[in-house]
Amino acid sequence: MSGGYEDDEDYGDVIVYTGQGGRKKDERIQTFDQPLTLGNAALVTSRTTSVPVRVVRGEPDGSGRAGSMHYRYDGLFRVVDYWHASGKSGFLVWRYRLEQVSTGEAQTPVTPLREPAGQSTPTRLEATVQRIVRSTKVANHVKRAHDFTCQVCGIRLVTRTGAYAEAAHVRALGRPHDGPDVAANVLCLCPNHHALFDFGMLTIADDLTITDHSTGAEIGKLHEAPNHRMDQTHLAYHRNHHSEGWKHDTTN
């Protein structure tokens, strides 16, 4: 984070980071769309694997020499969300919400195919974190309205202590999405479809038709309940932050 991209937003323990590419060398403004490749794709991998990234902040060193900077390592951050958007210069940019990892939370990346040592007696560390407080009442209302049945696949998971479902916000809470924590912005989903929806693999049209972006096929319509109706503006927001990106995605 050193002022290289005009769309970056730095809030200290939360960063809305702009992906790489889309501009000529030594130019700060975007001049073409960013592809979901190289470092941009790597940050998506960090999101899916929960492996944190290291953040370094830079600022001019005061010498007046062009490009002369001071750099400071500011610790580990976790990629909690990613999406595409039209940047300030009008070109597609990939954006990532990074949240600082609290003391004791960070995990050392594990070498693939090598079993980690683990701990026979896990230790406890006291840590102070800031998080968005979600309304349990809103989540429970949506889940009860659908009898804990996934609105995408219609499956109802039953455990020994009762049915289980997850409440998924359509327009994410917190910067920069600032979605409301209200029932019209919440879906009742099974764990699988919750994850796919959050990753933008599923989008929902205004007529509630669901598109699976792994195949490009329409897989049916969102199940509704008489006492729970979605706000179409939030569904459109989710589509605009995910579905258009597939047109620019050059990965396989």
PDB file of C-alpha atoms in Angstrom:
ATOM      1  CA  MET A   1       0.000   0.000   0.000  1.00  0.00           C
ATOM      2  CA  SER A   2       1.989   2.946  -1.295  1.00  0.00           C
ATOM      3  CA  GLY A   3      -0.414   5.077  -3.315  1.00  0.00           C
ATOM      4  CA  GLY A   4       0.131   3.158  -6.523  1.00  0.00           C
ATOM      5  CA  TYR A   5      -3.529   2.673  -7.450  1.00  0.00           C
ATOM      6  CA  GLU A   6      -6.147   5.383  -7.388  1.00  0.00           C
ATOM      7  CA  ASP A   7      -8.938   3.078  -6.179  1.00  0.00           C
ATOM      8  CA  ASP A   8      -7.195   1.852  -2.992  1.00  0.00           C
ATOM      9  CA  GLU A   9      -8.866   2.662   0.340  1.00  0.00           C
ATOM     10  CA  ASP A  10      -6.839   2.329   3.553  1.00  0.00           C
ATOM     11  CA  TYR A  11      -8.736   2.353   6.860  1.00  0.00           C
ATOM     12  CA  GLY A  12      -5.927   0.984   9.011  1.00  0.00           C
ATOM     13  CA  ASP A  13      -7.070  -2.464  10.132  1.00  0.00           C
ATOM     14  CA  VAL A  14      -9.283  -2.750   7.031  1.00  0.00           C
ATOM     15  CA  ILE A  15      -8.011  -2.218   3.490  1.00  0.00           C
ATOM     16  CA  VAL A  16     -10.002  -2.146   0.258  1.00  0.00           C
ATOM     17  CA  TYR A  17      -7.190  -3.113  -2.066  1.00  0.00           C
ATOM     18  CA  THR A  18      -7.050  -2.735  -5.852  1.00  0.00           C
ATOM     19  CA  GLY A  19      -5.595  -5.598  -7.858  1.00  0.00           C
ATOM     20  CA  GLN A  20      -2.629  -5.334 -10.194  1.00  0.00           C
ATOM     21  CA  GLY A  21      -2.534  -4.403 -13.865  1.00  0.00           C
ATOM     22  CA  GLY A  22      -4.743  -2.236 -16.014  1.00  0.00           C
ATOM     23  CA  ARG A  23      -2.261   0.621 -16.324  1.00  0.00           C
ATOM     24  CA  LYS A  24       1.034   1.483 -17.958  1.00  0.00           C
ATOM     25  CA  LYS A  25       4.220   1.402 -15.920  1.00  0.00           C
ATOM     26  CA  ASP A  26       4.683   4.415 -13.607  1.00  0.00           C
ATOM     27  CA  GLU A  27       1.126   5.623 -14.283  1.00  0.00           C
ATOM     28  CA  ARG A  28      -1.335   5.762 -11.392  1.00  0.00           C
ATOM     29  CA  ILE A  29      -4.536   5.907 -13.436  1.00  0.00           C
ATOM     30  CA  GLN A  30      -6.153   2.866 -15.067  1.00  0.00           C
ATOM     31  CA  THR A  31      -6.067   2.695 -18.867  1.00  0.00           C
ATOM     32  CA  PHE A  32      -7.553  -0.779 -19.470  1.00  0.00           C
ATOM     33  CA  ASP A  33      -9.414  -3.565 -17.652  1.00  0.00           C
ATOM     34  CA  GLN A  34      -7.624  -5.724 -15.078  1.00  0.00           C
ATOM     35  CA  PRO A  35      -7.662  -9.492 -15.773  1.00  0.00           C
ATOM     36  CA  LEU A  36      -8.166 -12.055 -13.021  1.00  0.00           C
ATOM     37  CA  THR A  37      -4.658 -13.503 -13.439  1.00  0.00           C
ATOM     38  CA  LEU A  38      -1.261 -13.461 -11.669  1.00  0.00           C
ATOM     39  CA  GLY A  39      -1.423 -11.612  -8.338  1.00  0.00           C
ATOM     40  CA  ASN A  40      -5.148 -10.947  -8.703  1.00  0.00           C
ATOM     41  CA  ALA A  41      -5.848 -14.674  -8.977  1.00  0.00           C
ATOM     42  CA  ALA A  42      -3.425 -15.360  -6.108  1.00  0.00           C
ATOM     43  CA  LEU A  43      -5.439 -13.113  -3.797  1.00  0.00           C
ATOM     44  CA  VAL A  44      -8.579 -15.071  -4.692  1.00  0.00           C
ATOM     45  CA  THR A  45      -6.682 -18.226  -3.730  1.00  0.00           C
ATOM     46  CA  SER A  46      -5.831 -16.580  -0.391  1.00  0.00           C
ATOM     47  CA  ARG A  47      -9.547 -15.969   0.074  1.00  0.00           C
ATOM     48  CA  THR A  48     -10.528 -19.560  -0.658  1.00  0.00           C
ATOM     49  CA  THR A  49      -7.736 -21.107   1.437  1.00  0.00           C
ATOM     50  CA  SER A  50      -7.822 -18.550   4.304  1.00  0.00           C
ATOM     51  CA  VAL A  51      -4.050 -18.088   4.033  1.00  0.00           C
ATOM     52  CA  PRO A  52      -3.179 -14.524   5.155  1.00  0.00           C
ATOM     53  CA  VAL A  53      -1.097 -12.076   3.135  1.00  0.00           C
ATOM     54  CA  ARG A  54       1.648  -9.714   4.306  1.00  0.00           C
ATOM     55  CA  VAL A  55       0.941  -5.992   4.036  1.00  0.00           C
ATOM     56  CA  VAL A  56       3.651  -3.381   3.542  1.00  0.00           C
ATOM     57  CA  ARG A  57       2.792   0.322   3.561  1.00  0.00           C
ATOM     58  CA  GLY A  58       4.938   2.931   1.820  1.00  0.00           C
ATOM     59  CA  GLU A  59       5.104   6.716   1.787  1.00  0.00           C
ATOM     60  CA  PRO A  60       7.485   9.328   0.315  1.00  0.00           C
ATOM     61  CA  ASP A  61      10.639   9.681   2.445  1.00  0.00           C
ATOM     62  CA  GLY A  62      10.657  13.488   2.244  1.00  0.00           C
ATOM     63  CA  SER A  63      13.830  13.702   0.187  1.00  0.00           C
ATOM     64  CA  GLY A  64      12.006  15.079  -2.826  1.00  0.00           C
ATOM     65  CA  ARG A  65      13.495  12.443  -5.105  1.00  0.00           C
ATOM     66  CA  ALA A  66      10.950  10.860  -7.427  1.00  0.00           C
ATOM     67  CA  GLY A  67       9.988   7.382  -6.267  1.00  0.00           C
ATOM     68  CA  SER A  68      12.027   7.598  -3.037  1.00  0.00           C
ATOM     69  CA  MET A  69       9.938   5.877  -0.352  1.00  0.00           C
ATOM     70  CA  HIS A  70       9.963   4.662   3.225  1.00  0.00           C
ATOM     71  CA  TYR A  71       8.388   1.193   3.672  1.00  0.00           C
ATOM     72  CA  ARG A  72       6.935  -0.372   6.828  1.00  0.00           C
ATOM     73  CA  TYR A  73       5.807  -3.959   7.361  1.00  0.00           C
ATOM     74  CA  ASP A  74       2.355  -3.859   8.982  1.00  0.00           C
ATOM     75  CA  GLY A  75       1.653  -7.529   9.605  1.00  0.00           C
ATOM     76  CA  LEU A  76      -0.742 -10.134   8.301  1.00  0.00           C
ATOM     77  CA  PHE A  77      -4.134  -9.461   6.749  1.00  0.00           C
ATOM     78  CA  ARG A  78      -6.782 -11.925   5.663  1.00  0.00           C
ATOM     79  CA  VAL A  79      -8.629 -11.629   2.334  1.00  0.00           C
ATOM     80  CA  VAL A  80     -12.299 -11.817   3.359  1.00  0.00           C
ATOM     81  CA  ASP A  81     -13.997 -10.738   0.125  1.00  0.00           C
ATOM     82  CA  TYR A  82     -13.266  -9.961  -3.518  1.00  0.00           C
ATOM     83  CA  TRP A  83     -15.275  -8.526  -6.390  1.00  0.00           C
ATOM     84  CA  HIS A  84     -14.944  -6.475  -9.574  1.00  0.00           C
ATOM     85  CA  ALA A  85     -16.025  -2.885 -10.065  1.00  0.00           C
ATOM     86  CA  SER A  86     -15.664   0.020 -12.433  1.00  0.00           C
ATOM     87  CA  GLY A  87     -12.805   2.133 -11.060  1.00  0.00           C
ATOM     88  CA  LYS A  88     -12.444   5.905 -10.941  1.00  0.00           C
ATOM     89  CA  SER A  89     -11.037   5.914 -14.470  1.00  0.00           C
ATOM     90  CA  GLY A  90     -13.933   3.839 -15.804  1.00  0.00           C
ATOM     91  CA  PHE A  91     -12.081   0.560 -16.299  1.00  0.00           C
ATOM     92  CA  LEU A  92     -12.683  -2.783 -14.605  1.00  0.00           C
ATOM     93  CA  VAL A  93     -10.617  -3.327 -11.453  1.00  0.00           C
ATOM     94  CA  TRP A  94     -10.537  -6.257  -9.040  1.00  0.00           C
ATOM     95  CA  ARG A  95     -11.013  -5.252  -5.423  1.00  0.00           C
ATOM     96  CA  TYR A  96     -10.292  -7.106  -2.203  1.00  0.00           C
ATOM     97  CA  ARG A  97     -11.350  -6.442   1.373  1.00  0.00           C
ATOM     98  CA  LEU A  98      -8.441  -7.210   3.701  1.00  0.00           C
ATOM     99  CA  GLU A  99      -8.846  -7.387   7.482  1.00  0.00           C
ATOM    100  CA  GLN A 100      -5.902  -7.389   9.866  1.00  0.00           C
ATOM    101  CA  VAL A 101      -5.260 -10.701  11.588  1.00  0.00           C
ATOM    102  CA  SER A 102      -5.431 -10.480  15.377  1.00  0.00           C
ATOM    103  CA  THR A 103      -2.624 -11.686  17.633  1.00  0.00           C
ATOM    104  CA  GLY A 104      -2.500 -15.457  17.760  1.00  0.00           C
ATOM    105  CA  GLU A 105      -4.942 -15.894  14.866  1.00  0.00           C
ATOM    106  CA  ALA A 106      -2.402 -16.159  12.043  1.00  0.00           C
ATOM    107  CA  GLN A 107      -1.511 -19.621  10.879  1.00  0.00           C
ATOM    108  CA  THR A 108       1.740 -20.601   9.184  1.00  0.00           C
ATOM    109  CA  PRO A 109       0.990 -21.703   5.595  1.00  0.00           C
ATOM    110  CA  VAL A 110       1.222 -25.471   5.288  1.00  0.00           C
ATOM    111  CA  THR A 111       3.337 -27.075   2.550  1.00  0.00           C
ATOM    112  CA  PRO A 112       0.982 -29.004   0.227  1.00  0.00           C
ATOM    113  CA  LEU A 113       0.798 -32.763   0.894  1.00  0.00           C
ATOM    114  CA  ARG A 114       2.798 -32.458   4.121  1.00  0.00           C
ATOM    115  CA  GLU A 115       0.934 -33.144   7.343  1.00  0.00           C
ATOM    116  CA  PRO A 116       1.373 -30.331   9.900  1.00  0.00           C
ATOM    117  CA  ALA A 117       2.702 -31.182  13.352  1.00  0.00           C
ATOM    118  CA  GLY A 118      -0.308 -29.706  15.179  1.00  0.00           C
ATOM    119  CA  GLN A 119      -0.623 -29.498  18.964  1.00  0.00           C
ATOM    120  CA  SER A 120      -1.636 -32.238  21.374  1.00  0.00           C
ATOM    121  CA  THR A 121      -2.835 -29.547  23.800  1.00  0.00           C
ATOM    122  CA  PRO A 122      -3.780 -26.369  21.924  1.00  0.00           C
ATOM    123  CA  THR A 123      -2.909 -23.176  23.763  1.00  0.00           C
ATOM    124  CA  ARG A 124      -5.150 -20.138  24.220  1.00  0.00           C
ATOM    125  CA  LEU A 125      -4.248 -16.533  23.486  1.00  0.00           C
ATOM    126  CA  GLU A 126      -6.220 -13.483  24.501  1.00  0.00           C
ATOM    127  CA  ALA A 127      -6.908 -11.195  21.553  1.00  0.00           C
ATOM    128  CA  THR A 128      -8.959  -8.080  20.922  1.00  0.00           C
ATOM    129  CA  VAL A 129     -10.736  -7.902  17.570  1.00  0.00           C
ATOM    130  CA  GLN A 130     -13.259  -5.615  15.947  1.00  0.00           C
ATOM    131  CA  ARG A 131     -16.038  -7.163  13.890  1.00  0.00           C
ATOM    132  CA  ILE A 132     -19.417  -6.236  12.495  1.00  0.00           C
ATOM    133  CA  VAL A 133     -22.190  -7.313  14.842  1.00  0.00           C
ATOM    134  CA  ARG A 134     -24.885  -9.113  12.854  1.00  0.00           C
ATOM    135  CA  SER A 135     -28.454  -9.339  14.090  1.00  0.00           C
ATOM    136  CA  THR A 136     -29.234 -12.847  15.285  1.00  0.00           C
ATOM    137  CA  LYS A 137     -32.939 -11.988  15.257  1.00  0.00           C
ATOM    138  CA  VAL A 138     -32.859 -11.127  11.544  1.00  0.00           C
ATOM    139  CA  ALA A 139     -30.934 -14.299  10.656  1.00  0.00           C
ATOM    140  CA  ASN A 140     -33.257 -16.502  12.711  1.00  0.00           C
ATOM    141  CA  HIS A 141     -36.353 -14.877  11.194  1.00  0.00           C
ATOM    142  CA  VAL A 142     -35.167 -15.648   7.644  1.00  0.00           C
ATOM    143  CA  LYS A 143     -34.232 -19.230   8.512  1.00  0.00           C
ATOM    144  CA  ARG A 144     -37.548 -19.875  10.252  1.00  0.00           C
ATOM    145  CA  ALA A 145     -39.465 -18.288   7.354  1.00  0.00           C
ATOM    146  CA  HIS A 146     -38.007 -21.005   5.107  1.00  0.00           C
ATOM    147  CA  ASP A 147     -38.127 -23.749   7.737  1.00  0.00           C
ATOM    148  CA  PHE A 148     -34.322 -23.977   7.537  1.00  0.00           C
ATOM    149  CA  THR A 149     -34.573 -25.038   3.869  1.00  0.00           C
ATOM    150  CA  CYS A 150     -32.014 -23.815   1.320  1.00  0.00           C
ATOM    151  CA  GLN A 151     -33.578 -21.309  -1.081  1.00  0.00           C
ATOM    152  CA  VAL A 152     -31.369 -22.579  -3.919  1.00  0.00           C
ATOM    153  CA  CYS A 153     -31.457 -26.374  -3.740  1.00  0.00           C
ATOM    154  CA  GLY A 154     -34.452 -26.967  -1.465  1.00  0.00           C
ATOM    155  CA  ILE A 155     -32.482 -29.231   0.879  1.00  0.00           C
ATOM    156  CA  ARG A 156     -33.229 -29.139   4.610  1.00  0.00           C
ATOM    157  CA  LEU A 157     -30.365 -30.378   6.777  1.00  0.00           C
ATOM    158  CA  VAL A 158     -31.436 -32.119   9.987  1.00  0.00           C
ATOM    159  CA  THR A 159     -29.093 -32.616  12.949  1.00  0.00           C
ATOM    160  CA  ARG A 160     -29.618 -34.179  16.381  1.00  0.00           C
ATOM    161  CA  THR A 161     -30.509 -30.793  17.802  1.00  0.00           C
ATOM    162  CA  GLY A 162     -32.741 -29.647  14.949  1.00  0.00           C
ATOM    163  CA  ALA A 163     -32.536 -28.307  11.417  1.00  0.00           C
ATOM    164  CA  TYR A 164     -29.509 -26.322  10.263  1.00  0.00           C
ATOM    165  CA  ALA A 165     -29.181 -23.545   7.675  1.00  0.00           C
ATOM    166  CA  GLU A 166     -27.056 -20.431   7.216  1.00  0.00           C
ATOM    167  CA  ALA A 167     -28.059 -16.798   6.785  1.00  0.00           C
ATOM    168  CA  ALA A 168     -26.211 -15.216   3.844  1.00  0.00           C
ATOM    169  CA  HIS A 169     -26.117 -11.470   3.279  1.00  0.00           C
ATOM    170  CA  VAL A 170     -26.629 -10.554  -0.373  1.00  0.00           C
ATOM    171  CA  ARG A 171     -25.011  -7.119  -0.170  1.00  0.00           C
ATOM    172  CA  ALA A 172     -22.132  -7.545   2.249  1.00  0.00           C
ATOM    173  CA  LEU A 173     -21.983  -5.576   5.478  1.00  0.00           C
ATOM    174  CA  GLY A 174     -19.154  -3.125   6.151  1.00  0.00           C
ATOM    175  CA  ARG A 175     -16.943  -1.075   3.853  1.00  0.00           C
ATOM    176  CA  PRO A 176     -17.171  -0.613   0.955  1.00  0.00           C
ATOM    177  CA  HIS A 177     -20.502  -2.399   0.356  1.00  0.00           C
ATOM    178  CA  ASP A 178     -22.348  -1.043   3.420  1.00  0.00           C
ATOM    179  CA  GLY A 179     -25.242  -3.470   3.046  1.00  0.00           C
ATOM    180  CA  PRO A 180     -28.079  -3.319   5.603  1.00  0.00           C
ATOM    181  CA  ASP A 181     -28.606  -6.057   8.170  1.00  0.00           C
ATOM    182  CA  VAL A 182     -32.271  -6.571   7.294  1.00  0.00           C
ATOM    183  CA  ALA A 183     -34.290  -9.597   6.191  1.00  0.00           C
ATOM    184  CA  ALA A 184     -34.648  -8.294   2.610  1.00  0.00           C
ATOM    185  CA  ASN A 185     -30.850  -8.533   2.290  1.00  0.00           C
ATOM    186  CA  VAL A 186     -30.536 -12.072   3.700  1.00  0.00           C
ATOM    187  CA  LEU A 187     -30.921 -15.503   2.106  1.00  0.00           C
ATOM    188  CA  CYS A 188     -31.472 -18.863   3.812  1.00  0.00           C
ATOM    189  CA  LEU A 189     -28.878 -21.228   2.310  1.00  0.00           C
ATOM    190  CA  CYS A 190     -27.187 -24.552   2.934  1.00  0.00           C
ATOM    191  CA  PRO A 191     -23.415 -24.322   3.614  1.00  0.00           C
ATOM    192  CA  ASN A 192     -22.491 -25.320   0.056  1.00  0.00           C
ATOM    193  CA  HIS A 193     -24.649 -22.736  -1.658  1.00  0.00           C
ATOM    194  CA  HIS A 194     -23.716 -20.090   0.923  1.00  0.00           C
ATOM    195  CA  ALA A 195     -20.052 -20.503  -0.065  1.00  0.00           C
ATOM    196  CA  LEU A 196     -20.823 -20.516  -3.798  1.00  0.00           C
ATOM    197  CA  PHE A 197     -22.990 -17.410  -3.464  1.00  0.00           C
ATOM    198  CA  ASP A 198     -20.313 -15.526  -1.504  1.00  0.00           C
ATOM    199  CA  PHE A 199     -17.716 -16.390  -4.164  1.00  0.00           C
ATOM    200  CA  GLY A 200     -19.990 -15.124  -6.949  1.00  0.00           C
ATOM    201  CA  MET A 201     -20.423 -18.583  -8.465  1.00  0.00           C
ATOM    202  CA  LEU A 202     -24.193 -18.119  -8.127  1.00  0.00           C
ATOM    203  CA  THR A 203     -26.077 -14.963  -9.060  1.00  0.00           C
ATOM    204  CA  ILE A 204     -29.799 -14.240  -8.903  1.00  0.00           C
ATOM    205  CA  ALA A 205     -31.716 -12.244 -11.519  1.00  0.00           C
ATOM    206  CA  ASP A 206     -34.593  -9.867 -10.799  1.00  0.00           C
ATOM    207  CA  ASP A 207     -37.048 -12.647 -11.716  1.00  0.00           C
ATOM    208  CA  LEU A 208     -35.193 -14.852  -9.161  1.00  0.00           C
ATOM    209  CA  THR A 209     -33.619 -17.085 -11.816  1.00  0.00           C
ATOM    210  CA  ILE A 210     -30.352 -18.536 -10.475  1.00  0.00           C
ATOM    211  CA  THR A 211     -27.282 -18.791 -12.736  1.00  0.00           C
ATOM    212  CA  ASP A 212     -24.446 -21.203 -11.957  1.00  0.00           C
ATOM    213  CA  HIS A 213     -21.308 -19.524 -13.328  1.00  0.00           C
ATOM    214  CA  SER A 214     -19.245 -22.708 -13.244  1.00  0.00           C
ATOM    215  CA  THR A 215     -21.357 -23.918 -16.183  1.00  0.00           C
ATOM    216  CA  GLY A 216     -23.191 -20.771 -17.279  1.00  0.00           C
ATOM    217  CA  ALA A 217     -26.489 -22.632 -16.896  1.00  0.00           C
ATOM    218  CA  GLU A 218     -29.687 -21.471 -15.240  1.00  0.00           C
ATOM    219  CA  ILE A 219     -30.459 -23.928 -12.435  1.00  0.00           C
ATOM    220  CA  GLY A 220     -33.939 -22.854 -11.426  1.00  0.00           C
ATOM    221  CA  LYS A 221     -35.549 -20.096  -9.410  1.00  0.00           C
ATOM    222  CA  LEU A 222     -34.990 -18.973  -5.861  1.00  0.00           C
ATOM    223  CA  HIS A 223     -37.478 -20.485  -3.427  1.00  0.00           C
ATOM    224  CA  GLU A 224     -39.645 -17.857  -1.756  1.00  0.00           C
ATOM    225  CA  ALA A 225     -41.666 -17.676   1.454  1.00  0.00           C
ATOM    226  CA  PRO A 226     -44.804 -15.595   2.098  1.00  0.00           C
ATOM    227  CA  ASN A 227     -43.204 -13.705   4.995  1.00  0.00           C
ATOM    228  CA  HIS A 228     -39.805 -13.140   3.393  1.00  0.00           C
ATOM    229  CA  ARG A 229     -39.233 -11.105   0.235  1.00  0.00           C
ATOM    230  CA  MET A 230     -35.887 -10.074  -1.221  1.00  0.00           C
ATOM    231  CA  ASP A 231     -34.950  -6.491  -2.142  1.00  0.00           C
ATOM    232  CA  GLN A 232     -34.055  -6.568  -5.846  1.00  0.00           C
ATOM    233  CA  THR A 233     -31.588  -3.697  -5.452  1.00  0.00           C
ATOM    234  CA  HIS A 234     -29.394  -5.928  -3.274  1.00  0.00           C
ATOM    235  CA  LEU A 235     -29.605  -8.804  -5.774  1.00  0.00           C
ATOM    236  CA  ALA A 236     -28.572  -6.390  -8.538  1.00  0.00           C
ATOM    237  CA  TYR A 237     -25.673  -5.131  -6.416  1.00  0.00           C
ATOM    238  CA  HIS A 238     -24.419  -8.697  -5.932  1.00  0.00           C
ATOM    239  CA  ARG A 239     -24.692  -9.399  -9.687  1.00  0.00           C
ATOM    240  CA  ASN A 240     -22.861  -6.198 -10.581  1.00  0.00           C
ATOM    241  CA  HIS A 241     -20.003  -7.146  -8.285  1.00  0.00           C
ATOM    242  CA  HIS A 242     -19.656 -10.682  -9.591  1.00  0.00           C
ATOM    243  CA  SER A 243     -21.369 -11.675 -12.841  1.00  0.00           C
ATOM    244  CA  GLU A 244     -19.762  -9.032 -15.088  1.00  0.00           C
ATOM    245  CA  GLY A 245     -16.359 -10.226 -13.987  1.00  0.00           C
ATOM    246  CA  TRP A 246     -16.891 -13.531 -15.750  1.00  0.00           C
ATOM    247  CA  LYS A 247     -16.847 -11.702 -19.069  1.00  0.00           C
ATOM    248  CA  HIS A 248     -13.339 -10.450 -18.286  1.00  0.00           C
ATOM    249  CA  ASP A 249     -11.993 -13.576 -16.579  1.00  0.00           C
ATOM    250  CA  THR A 250      -9.235 -15.125 -18.683  1.00  0.00           C
ATOM    251  CA  THR A 251      -8.570 -18.033 -16.328  1.00  0.00           C
ATOM    252  CA  ASN A 252      -9.822 -21.582 -16.913  1.00  0.00           C
TER     253      ASN A 252
END
